């Protein structure tokens, strides 16, 4: 009789353990999905900032191109006096503007490369959860012995 009661209580405690485990897994999955959503929202904001940098750099490059075109126009309008070339200063300014634009473009591109869009915190949390679940699994196996 006593052995039968012990078996029933072990069975009911095992059922309670599995029920608690199932509930905790559901809560864990919900929380992990919420964390993934928040992290992806954060990563998308970072990517949008990098895209804005690239767009601004494109605008600077375009203005440099316009200055270079103005320099070419000045060059064509000044029918080449043999000793001087006054439009050379406009070419130098245009070249500097293009160089600044290229530097800005490179900085924006490097921001895009540096910001990995992987949800690293969520992945780390899932790894910790897996290790914890394995630890609990071992404890339950030991209790069943």
CSV table of C-alpha atoms in Angstrom, one decimal:
chain,number,residue,atom,x,y,z
A,1,UNK,CA,0.0,0.0,0.0
A,2,UNK,CA,2.8,2.4,1.0
A,3,UNK,CA,4.8,1.6,-2.2
A,4,UNK,CA,1.6,2.2,-4.3
A,5,UNK,CA,1.1,5.6,-2.7
A,6,UNK,CA,4.8,6.5,-3.3
A,7,UNK,CA,4.5,5.5,-7.0
A,8,UNK,CA,1.3,7.7,-7.3
A,9,UNK,CA,3.0,10.7,-5.7
A,10,UNK,CA,6.1,10.2,-7.9
A,11,UNK,CA,3.8,10.0,-11.0
A,12,UNK,CA,1.9,13.1,-10.0
A,13,UNK,CA,5.1,15.0,-9.2
A,14,UNK,CA,6.5,14.0,-12.6
A,15,UNK,CA,3.3,15.1,-14.3
A,16,UNK,CA,3.5,18.4,-12.4
A,17,UNK,CA,7.1,18.8,-13.4
A,18,UNK,CA,6.3,18.2,-17.1
A,19,UNK,CA,3.3,20.6,-16.8
A,20,UNK,CA,5.5,23.3,-15.3
A,21,UNK,CA,8.2,22.6,-17.9
A,22,UNK,CA,5.7,23.0,-20.7
A,23,UNK,CA,4.3,26.3,-19.3
A,24,UNK,CA,7.8,27.6,-18.7
A,25,UNK,CA,8.8,26.7,-22.3
A,26,UNK,CA,5.8,28.6,-23.7
A,27,UNK,CA,6.6,31.7,-21.6
A,28,UNK,CA,10.2,31.4,-22.6
A,29,UNK,CA,9.4,31.2,-26.3
A,30,UNK,CA,7.1,34.2,-26.0
A,31,UNK,CA,9.7,36.3,-24.2
A,32,UNK,CA,12.4,35.3,-26.7
A,33,UNK,CA,10.3,36.3,-29.6
A,34,UNK,CA,9.6,39.6,-28.0
A,35,UNK,CA,13.3,40.1,-27.5
A,36,UNK,CA,13.9,39.2,-31.1
A,37,UNK,CA,11.4,41.8,-32.3
A,38,UNK,CA,12.8,44.5,-30.1
A,39,UNK,CA,16.4,43.7,-31.3
A,40,UNK,CA,15.4,43.6,-34.9
A,41,UNK,CA,13.7,47.0,-34.6
A,42,UNK,CA,16.8,48.4,-33.0
A,43,UNK,CA,19.0,46.9,-35.8
A,44,UNK,CA,16.7,48.3,-38.5
A,45,UNK,CA,17.0,51.8,-37.0
A,46,UNK,CA,20.8,51.5,-37.1
A,47,UNK,CA,20.7,50.4,-40.7
A,48,UNK,CA,18.5,53.3,-41.6
A,49,UNK,CA,21.1,55.7,-40.0
A,50,UNK,CA,23.8,54.1,-42.2
A,51,UNK,CA,21.5,54.4,-45.3
A,52,UNK,CA,21.0,58.1,-44.5
A,53,UNK,CA,24.8,58.6,-44.3
A,54,UNK,CA,25.2,56.9,-47.7
A,55,UNK,CA,22.4,59.1,-49.2
A,56,UNK,CA,24.1,62.3,-47.9
A,57,UNK,CA,27.4,61.1,-49.2
A,58,UNK,CA,25.7,60.6,-52.6
A,59,UNK,CA,24.4,64.2,-52.5
A,60,UNK,CA,27.9,65.5,-51.8
A,61,UNK,CA,29.3,63.4,-54.6
A,62,UNK,CA,26.7,64.8,-56.9
A,63,UNK,CA,27.5,68.4,-55.9
A,64,UNK,CA,31.2,67.7,-56.6
A,65,UNK,CA,30.3,66.4,-60.0
A,66,UNK,CA,28.3,69.6,-60.7
A,67,UNK,CA,31.3,71.7,-59.7
A,68,UNK,CA,33.5,69.6,-62.0
A,69,UNK,CA,31.0,70.2,-64.8
A,70,UNK,CA,31.1,74.0,-64.1
A,71,UNK,CA,34.9,73.8,-64.3
A,72,UNK,CA,34.6,72.1,-67.7
A,73,UNK,CA,32.2,74.8,-68.8
A,74,UNK,CA,34.7,77.5,-67.7
A,75,UNK,CA,37.4,75.7,-69.5
A,76,UNK,CA,35.5,75.7,-72.7
A,77,UNK,CA,34.4,79.3,-72.4
A,78,UNK,CA,37.9,80.6,-71.9
A,79,UNK,CA,39.3,80.0,-75.3
A,80,UNK,CA,42.7,78.8,-74.1
A,81,UNK,CA,45.0,81.7,-73.7
A,82,UNK,CA,48.4,80.0,-74.0
A,83,UNK,CA,50.0,81.2,-70.7
A,84,UNK,CA,47.1,80.9,-68.2
A,85,UNK,CA,44.3,78.5,-67.3
A,86,UNK,CA,41.9,80.3,-64.8
A,87,UNK,CA,39.5,77.4,-64.7
A,88,UNK,CA,42.0,75.1,-63.1
A,89,UNK,CA,41.0,76.4,-59.6
A,90,UNK,CA,37.4,75.2,-60.2
A,91,UNK,CA,38.7,71.8,-61.2
A,92,UNK,CA,40.7,71.7,-57.9
A,93,UNK,CA,37.7,72.7,-55.9
A,94,UNK,CA,35.5,70.1,-57.6
A,95,UNK,CA,38.2,67.4,-57.0
A,96,UNK,CA,38.3,68.3,-53.3
A,97,UNK,CA,34.5,68.1,-53.0
A,98,UNK,CA,34.4,64.7,-54.8
A,99,UNK,CA,37.2,63.5,-52.4
A,100,UNK,CA,35.2,64.6,-49.4
A,101,UNK,CA,32.1,62.8,-50.8
A,102,UNK,CA,34.1,59.6,-51.4
A,103,UNK,CA,35.3,59.7,-47.8
A,104,UNK,CA,31.8,60.2,-46.5
A,105,UNK,CA,30.5,57.4,-48.7
A,106,UNK,CA,33.2,55.0,-47.4
A,107,UNK,CA,32.3,55.9,-43.8
A,108,UNK,CA,28.6,55.2,-44.5
A,109,UNK,CA,29.5,51.9,-46.1
A,110,UNK,CA,31.7,50.9,-43.2
A,111,UNK,CA,28.8,51.6,-40.8
A,112,UNK,CA,26.7,49.2,-42.7
A,113,UNK,CA,29.3,46.5,-42.6
A,114,UNK,CA,30.0,47.0,-38.9
A,115,UNK,CA,26.3,46.8,-37.9
A,116,UNK,CA,25.6,43.1,-38.2
A,117,UNK,CA,21.8,42.6,-38.5
A,118,UNK,CA,21.9,39.4,-36.6
A,119,UNK,CA,20.1,39.5,-33.3
A,120,UNK,CA,23.1,38.6,-31.2
A,121,UNK,CA,21.5,39.1,-27.8
A,122,UNK,CA,18.6,36.9,-28.7
A,123,UNK,CA,21.0,34.2,-30.0
A,124,UNK,CA,23.1,34.4,-26.8
A,125,UNK,CA,19.9,34.2,-24.7
A,126,UNK,CA,18.7,31.1,-26.6
A,127,UNK,CA,22.0,29.4,-26.0
A,128,UNK,CA,21.8,30.1,-22.3
A,129,UNK,CA,18.2,28.8,-22.3
A,130,UNK,CA,19.3,25.6,-24.1
A,131,UNK,CA,22.1,25.0,-21.5
A,132,UNK,CA,19.6,25.6,-18.7
A,133,UNK,CA,17.1,23.2,-20.2
A,134,UNK,CA,19.8,20.5,-20.6
A,135,UNK,CA,20.7,21.1,-16.9
A,136,UNK,CA,17.1,20.7,-15.8
A,137,UNK,CA,16.8,17.6,-18.0
A,138,UNK,CA,19.7,16.0,-16.2
A,139,UNK,CA,18.2,16.9,-12.8
A,140,UNK,CA,14.9,15.3,-13.8
A,141,UNK,CA,16.7,12.2,-15.0
A,142,UNK,CA,18.5,11.9,-11.7
A,143,UNK,CA,15.3,12.3,-9.7
A,144,UNK,CA,13.6,9.5,-11.7
A,145,UNK,CA,16.4,7.0,-10.9
